[in-house]
Amino acid sequence: QWSVNAFLEARSGGIKILNDGDEPEVVVTFDSQMVSVLSAATEKPPDKFCFITWNIDGLDDKNLKKRTKTIARIIERERADIVFLQELVPKTFTYLENLLPQFVFVVGDTRDYFTATLLRRTTVYFDAHNIVPFENTVMGRNLLCVEAHIGDVKLNLLNTHLESTAEHSKERVEQLTLAFTNMKSCLPSSTVIFGGDLNIRDKEMSSVHPPSNFFDLWEACGRRPECRWTWDTERNTNKEMPGRFKPKCRFDRVFLRSAESPLVKPQHFGLLGLEKAPGTQSFPSDHWGIIVHFEIVKRANDSASSQSLSLIRPSTSK
């Protein structure tokens, strides 16, 4: 009821029908006044939030609009609060802005293809951002750094798309090292989430160690084998690979450093985009998306620090 009241009290914003040649899409538009009313109607900040990172393959024109619409639907279906996207192109960026007006879009560029970080307007509040260029890139890559907050949880959100292909291993490792350096510079009072399409190979990862208090969330959430490969040409047929060998890699990864208090704990790590876009024979992307559910835990004192850190320490099970 308060959502309806908020809509009626907002002087701008509203409901429109998006007709794009596919089935009509109902879009609720937001403005700052509506958001302020919604915020006032909320009794307290959420005690959990949902995070997604996804390379959405905007460089492939095949079924691009239908694939992008499917991605938007999945983001909303999962009620994501924070979304890292890679491989947006100008036309998919504009389309997603129309489909997802309930999000603030912070972009790393607006030319060719680029990254964007999305913040749900009614749960996550934007504070600042900056872009760290990778000086060694030949592909226009950078590190998109966003500061935000959920209630009294301060967030540093680092979204990137590292250099692609095996030939650029040296550049990729240098970029990852720079990203870890930026992670370490974040204030201890802030929760840091770093992720995206790292294009990293396991042998490269072994030469670049994250800071000791940063955890790979696939590992921290139990190393489930069905969630390991995010680029899997055996299961995902968007990219046809000749021959019998079908490569699979864990290109997409997410790292967490939780602040002392409130403590942000991962509860679930899963994959998205495993079903084909309606009306096509294409998956939404050639990458699976990653979804992580987090819980926000407030502690009465700091004496439980070591115990709380054990709650997000990576599992040693294989």
Coordinates of C-alpha atoms in Angstrom, one line a residue:
Q1 CA 0.0 0.0 0.0
W2 CA 2.8 2.4 0.8
S3 CA 4.4 1.7 -2.6
V4 CA 1.1 2.8 -4.2
N5 CA 0.9 5.8 -2.0
A6 CA 4.5 6.7 -2.9
F7 CA 3.6 6.5 -6.6
L8 CA 0.6 8.7 -6.2
E9 CA 2.5 11.3 -4.1
A10 CA 5.3 11.6 -6.7
R11 CA 4.7 14.5 -9.1
S12 CA 6.8 12.9 -11.9
G13 CA 7.6 9.3 -12.7
G14 CA 4.8 6.9 -13.5
I15 CA 3.9 3.8 -15.5
K16 CA 4.5 3.4 -19.2
I17 CA 4.3 0.5 -21.7
L18 CA 7.5 -0.3 -23.5
N19 CA 6.7 -1.6 -27.0
D20 CA 9.8 -2.8 -28.7
G21 CA 8.5 -5.3 -31.2
D22 CA 8.4 -8.1 -28.6
E23 CA 5.6 -8.4 -26.1
P24 CA 4.8 -5.2 -24.3
E25 CA 6.8 -4.5 -21.1
V26 CA 5.3 -2.5 -18.2
V27 CA 7.9 -0.2 -16.7
V28 CA 7.5 1.8 -13.4
T29 CA 9.6 4.9 -13.6
F30 CA 11.1 6.4 -10.4
D31 CA 12.3 9.9 -9.6
S32 CA 14.0 11.5 -6.6
Q33 CA 10.8 12.5 -4.9
M34 CA 9.3 9.0 -5.2
V35 CA 12.5 7.5 -3.8
S36 CA 12.5 9.9 -0.8
V37 CA 8.9 8.9 0.0
L38 CA 9.7 5.2 -0.4
S39 CA 12.7 5.6 1.9
A40 CA 10.6 7.4 4.5
A41 CA 8.1 4.6 4.4
T42 CA 10.7 2.0 5.1
E43 CA 11.1 1.4 8.8
K44 CA 14.6 0.1 8.8
P45 CA 17.4 -0.8 6.3
P46 CA 17.4 -4.3 5.0
D47 CA 19.3 -7.0 6.9
K48 CA 20.2 -8.8 3.7
F49 CA 21.0 -8.0 0.1
C50 CA 21.4 -9.7 -3.3
F51 CA 24.5 -9.2 -5.5
I52 CA 24.9 -10.2 -9.2
T53 CA 27.8 -9.9 -11.6
W54 CA 27.4 -10.8 -15.3
N55 CA 29.3 -10.4 -18.5
I56 CA 26.2 -9.9 -20.8
D57 CA 28.0 -10.3 -24.1
G58 CA 26.8 -7.1 -25.8
L59 CA 29.4 -7.6 -28.6
D60 CA 27.4 -10.5 -30.1
D61 CA 24.5 -9.1 -32.1
K62 CA 22.7 -12.5 -32.3
N63 CA 19.3 -12.1 -30.5
L64 CA 20.8 -9.2 -28.6
K65 CA 17.6 -7.4 -27.8
K66 CA 15.8 -10.5 -26.6
R67 CA 18.9 -11.6 -24.6
T68 CA 19.2 -8.2 -23.0
K69 CA 15.5 -8.2 -22.1
T70 CA 15.9 -11.6 -20.5
I71 CA 18.8 -10.4 -18.4
A72 CA 16.8 -7.4 -17.2
R73 CA 13.9 -9.8 -16.2
I74 CA 16.3 -12.1 -14.3
I75 CA 17.9 -9.1 -12.4
E76 CA 14.4 -8.0 -11.3
R77 CA 13.1 -11.5 -10.7
E78 CA 16.0 -12.1 -8.3
R79 CA 15.4 -8.7 -6.6
A80 CA 19.0 -7.8 -6.9
D81 CA 20.3 -4.8 -5.0
I82 CA 23.8 -4.5 -6.5
V83 CA 24.6 -5.5 -10.1
F84 CA 28.0 -5.5 -11.8
L85 CA 27.7 -5.7 -15.6
Q86 CA 30.4 -6.1 -18.2
E87 CA 30.4 -5.9 -22.0
L88 CA 27.6 -3.3 -22.2
V89 CA 27.4 -1.5 -25.5
P90 CA 25.6 1.9 -26.0
K91 CA 22.4 0.3 -27.3
T92 CA 22.1 -2.3 -24.6
F93 CA 23.0 0.4 -22.0
T94 CA 20.1 2.6 -23.2
Y95 CA 17.8 -0.4 -23.3
L96 CA 18.6 -1.6 -19.8
E97 CA 18.1 2.0 -18.5
N98 CA 14.6 1.9 -19.9
L99 CA 13.9 -1.6 -18.6
L100 CA 15.4 -1.0 -15.1
P101 CA 14.6 2.5 -14.0
Q102 CA 14.6 1.3 -10.4
F103 CA 18.4 1.3 -10.5
V104 CA 21.0 4.0 -10.6
F105 CA 23.5 3.2 -13.4
V106 CA 27.2 4.1 -12.8
V107 CA 29.2 3.4 -15.9
G108 CA 32.9 3.0 -16.5
D109 CA 32.7 4.5 -20.1
T110 CA 30.1 5.0 -22.8
R111 CA 32.0 4.1 -25.9
D112 CA 32.5 0.8 -27.6
Y113 CA 31.9 -1.7 -24.7
F114 CA 32.2 -1.0 -21.0
T115 CA 31.2 -1.9 -17.4
A116 CA 28.3 -0.6 -15.3
T117 CA 27.4 -0.9 -11.6
L118 CA 23.7 -0.8 -10.8
L119 CA 22.3 0.2 -7.4
R120 CA 18.7 -0.4 -6.5
R121 CA 17.3 3.1 -5.6
T122 CA 15.3 2.0 -2.6
T123 CA 17.9 -0.1 -0.8
V124 CA 21.5 1.0 -1.8
Y125 CA 22.5 4.6 -1.8
F126 CA 25.2 6.1 -4.1
D127 CA 27.9 8.2 -2.4
A128 CA 30.7 8.6 -4.9
H129 CA 32.7 6.9 -7.7
N130 CA 36.0 7.0 -9.6
I131 CA 37.5 5.2 -12.5
V132 CA 41.0 3.7 -12.2
P133 CA 42.5 3.3 -15.8
F134 CA 44.7 0.3 -16.6
E135 CA 47.6 2.0 -18.3
N136 CA 48.7 -1.3 -20.0
T137 CA 45.3 -2.1 -21.6
V138 CA 44.9 -2.4 -25.4
M139 CA 41.2 -3.1 -24.9
G140 CA 40.0 0.0 -23.1
R141 CA 39.7 -1.8 -19.7
N142 CA 39.5 -0.1 -16.3
L143 CA 38.4 -0.5 -12.7
L144 CA 35.1 1.1 -11.8
C145 CA 35.0 2.0 -8.1
V146 CA 31.7 2.9 -6.5
E147 CA 31.2 4.0 -2.9
A148 CA 27.7 3.4 -1.5
H149 CA 25.9 2.4 1.7
I150 CA 23.0 0.2 2.9
G151 CA 21.9 1.7 6.2
D152 CA 25.1 1.9 8.2
V153 CA 27.0 -0.6 6.0
K154 CA 29.6 1.3 4.0
L155 CA 30.4 -0.3 0.7
N156 CA 33.3 -0.1 -1.7
L157 CA 32.2 -1.8 -5.0
L158 CA 35.0 -2.6 -7.5
N159 CA 33.8 -3.8 -10.9
T160 CA 36.1 -4.8 -13.7
H161 CA 36.6 -6.6 -17.0
L162 CA 40.3 -7.6 -17.2
E163 CA 42.2 -8.0 -20.5
S164 CA 40.9 -10.9 -22.6
T165 CA 42.6 -13.9 -24.4
A166 CA 45.6 -16.1 -23.5
E167 CA 47.9 -13.7 -25.4
H168 CA 47.4 -11.0 -22.8
S169 CA 48.2 -12.9 -19.7
K170 CA 50.9 -10.5 -18.6
E171 CA 48.6 -7.5 -18.8
R172 CA 45.8 -9.3 -17.1
V173 CA 48.0 -10.3 -14.1
E174 CA 49.2 -6.7 -13.8
Q175 CA 45.7 -5.4 -13.8
L176 CA 44.6 -7.9 -11.2
T177 CA 47.5 -6.9 -9.0
L178 CA 46.5 -3.2 -9.3
A179 CA 42.9 -4.1 -8.4
F180 CA 44.0 -5.9 -5.3
T181 CA 46.2 -2.9 -4.4
N182 CA 43.1 -0.7 -4.6
M183 CA 41.1 -3.1 -2.5
K184 CA 43.7 -2.9 0.3
S185 CA 43.5 0.9 0.3
C186 CA 39.8 0.8 1.2
L187 CA 39.0 1.9 4.8
P188 CA 38.7 -0.9 7.4
S189 CA 35.2 0.4 8.2
S190 CA 34.0 -0.4 4.7
T191 CA 32.9 -3.7 3.2
V192 CA 34.6 -4.3 -0.1
I193 CA 33.2 -6.4 -2.9
F194 CA 35.4 -6.9 -5.9
G195 CA 34.4 -8.9 -9.0
G196 CA 33.6 -9.1 -12.6
D197 CA 34.9 -10.9 -15.7
L198 CA 38.5 -11.3 -14.6
N199 CA 39.3 -13.6 -17.5
I200 CA 41.8 -15.2 -15.1
R201 CA 43.2 -18.7 -15.5
D202 CA 43.9 -20.8 -12.4
K203 CA 47.7 -20.8 -13.1
E204 CA 47.6 -17.0 -13.3
M205 CA 45.7 -16.7 -10.1
S206 CA 48.3 -18.8 -8.3
S207 CA 50.9 -16.1 -9.1
V208 CA 48.7 -13.2 -7.7
H209 CA 47.5 -13.6 -4.1
P210 CA 44.7 -11.6 -2.8
P211 CA 45.2 -9.8 0.6
S212 CA 44.8 -12.3 3.4
N213 CA 41.5 -10.9 4.6
F214 CA 39.8 -11.1 1.2
F215 CA 37.9 -14.2 0.3
D216 CA 37.0 -15.8 -3.1
L217 CA 33.2 -16.3 -2.5
W218 CA 32.9 -19.5 -4.6
E219 CA 35.4 -21.0 -2.2
A220 CA 33.9 -19.4 0.9
C221 CA 30.5 -20.8 0.0
G222 CA 31.6 -24.4 -0.3
R223 CA 33.2 -24.8 -3.7
R224 CA 30.2 -26.4 -5.3
P225 CA 31.4 -28.0 -8.5
E226 CA 28.2 -27.1 -10.4
C227 CA 28.9 -23.4 -9.8
R228 CA 32.6 -23.5 -10.7
W229 CA 32.7 -22.8 -14.4
T230 CA 31.2 -19.5 -15.5
W231 CA 32.3 -19.7 -19.1
D232 CA 31.5 -23.3 -20.2
T233 CA 31.3 -24.1 -23.9
E234 CA 30.2 -27.6 -23.1
R235 CA 26.9 -26.4 -21.5
N236 CA 26.6 -23.0 -23.1
T237 CA 26.3 -23.2 -26.9
N238 CA 26.3 -19.4 -27.7
K239 CA 29.9 -19.7 -28.9
E240 CA 30.4 -22.7 -31.2
M241 CA 33.8 -24.3 -30.6
P242 CA 35.1 -26.6 -33.4
G243 CA 36.5 -30.0 -32.4
R244 CA 35.7 -32.3 -29.5
F245 CA 37.4 -30.3 -26.8
K246 CA 35.0 -27.8 -25.2
P247 CA 36.9 -25.4 -22.9
K248 CA 35.5 -24.2 -19.6
C249 CA 37.0 -21.6 -17.2
R250 CA 36.2 -19.8 -14.0
F251 CA 36.6 -16.4 -15.7
D252 CA 34.1 -14.6 -13.4
R253 CA 34.9 -14.3 -9.7
V254 CA 33.8 -12.3 -6.7
F255 CA 35.9 -11.4 -3.6
L256 CA 34.8 -10.1 -0.3
R257 CA 36.4 -8.2 2.6
S258 CA 33.8 -7.7 5.3
A259 CA 34.3 -4.7 7.7
E260 CA 34.5 -5.4 11.5
S261 CA 31.0 -4.2 12.1
P262 CA 28.3 -4.6 10.7
L263 CA 29.6 -7.9 9.4
V264 CA 28.5 -8.8 5.9
K265 CA 28.3 -12.6 5.5
P266 CA 27.7 -14.6 2.2
Q267 CA 24.9 -17.0 2.5
H268 CA 24.6 -18.5 -1.0
F269 CA 26.6 -18.5 -4.2
G270 CA 24.9 -19.6 -7.4
L271 CA 24.8 -19.1 -11.2
L272 CA 22.2 -17.3 -13.4
G273 CA 21.2 -17.5 -17.1
L274 CA 21.1 -21.3 -17.4
E275 CA 18.0 -21.2 -19.5
K276 CA 17.7 -19.9 -23.1
A277 CA 16.1 -16.6 -23.8
P278 CA 12.4 -17.0 -24.7
G279 CA 11.8 -17.3 -28.4
T280 CA 15.5 -18.0 -29.2
Q281 CA 18.1 -20.8 -29.2
S282 CA 20.5 -18.5 -27.3
F283 CA 21.3 -18.3 -23.7
P284 CA 21.2 -14.7 -22.3
S285 CA 25.0 -14.6 -22.5
D286 CA 28.0 -16.8 -23.3
H287 CA 28.9 -16.3 -19.6
W288 CA 26.7 -17.5 -16.7
G289 CA 25.9 -14.8 -14.2
I290 CA 26.9 -15.1 -10.6
I291 CA 24.5 -14.4 -7.8
V292 CA 25.4 -14.0 -4.1
H293 CA 23.0 -13.5 -1.2
F294 CA 24.5 -11.7 1.8
E295 CA 23.3 -11.3 5.4
I296 CA 24.1 -8.2 7.5
V297 CA 24.9 -9.1 11.1
K298 CA 25.4 -6.5 13.8
R299 CA 27.6 -7.5 16.7
A300 CA 27.3 -6.2 20.2
N301 CA 31.1 -5.9 20.7
D302 CA 34.4 -6.6 18.9
S303 CA 35.4 -9.5 21.1
A304 CA 33.8 -11.9 18.6
S305 CA 36.0 -10.6 15.8
S306 CA 38.0 -13.8 15.2
Q307 CA 34.9 -15.9 15.5
S308 CA 33.0 -13.8 13.0
L309 CA 35.8 -13.9 10.5
S310 CA 35.7 -17.7 10.6
L311 CA 32.1 -17.5 9.3
I312 CA 33.3 -16.1 6.0
R313 CA 36.7 -18.0 5.7
P314 CA 36.9 -20.2 2.6
S315 CA 36.0 -23.8 3.0
T316 CA 38.9 -26.3 2.6
S317 CA 36.7 -29.0 1.2
K318 CA 37.2 -30.1 -2.4

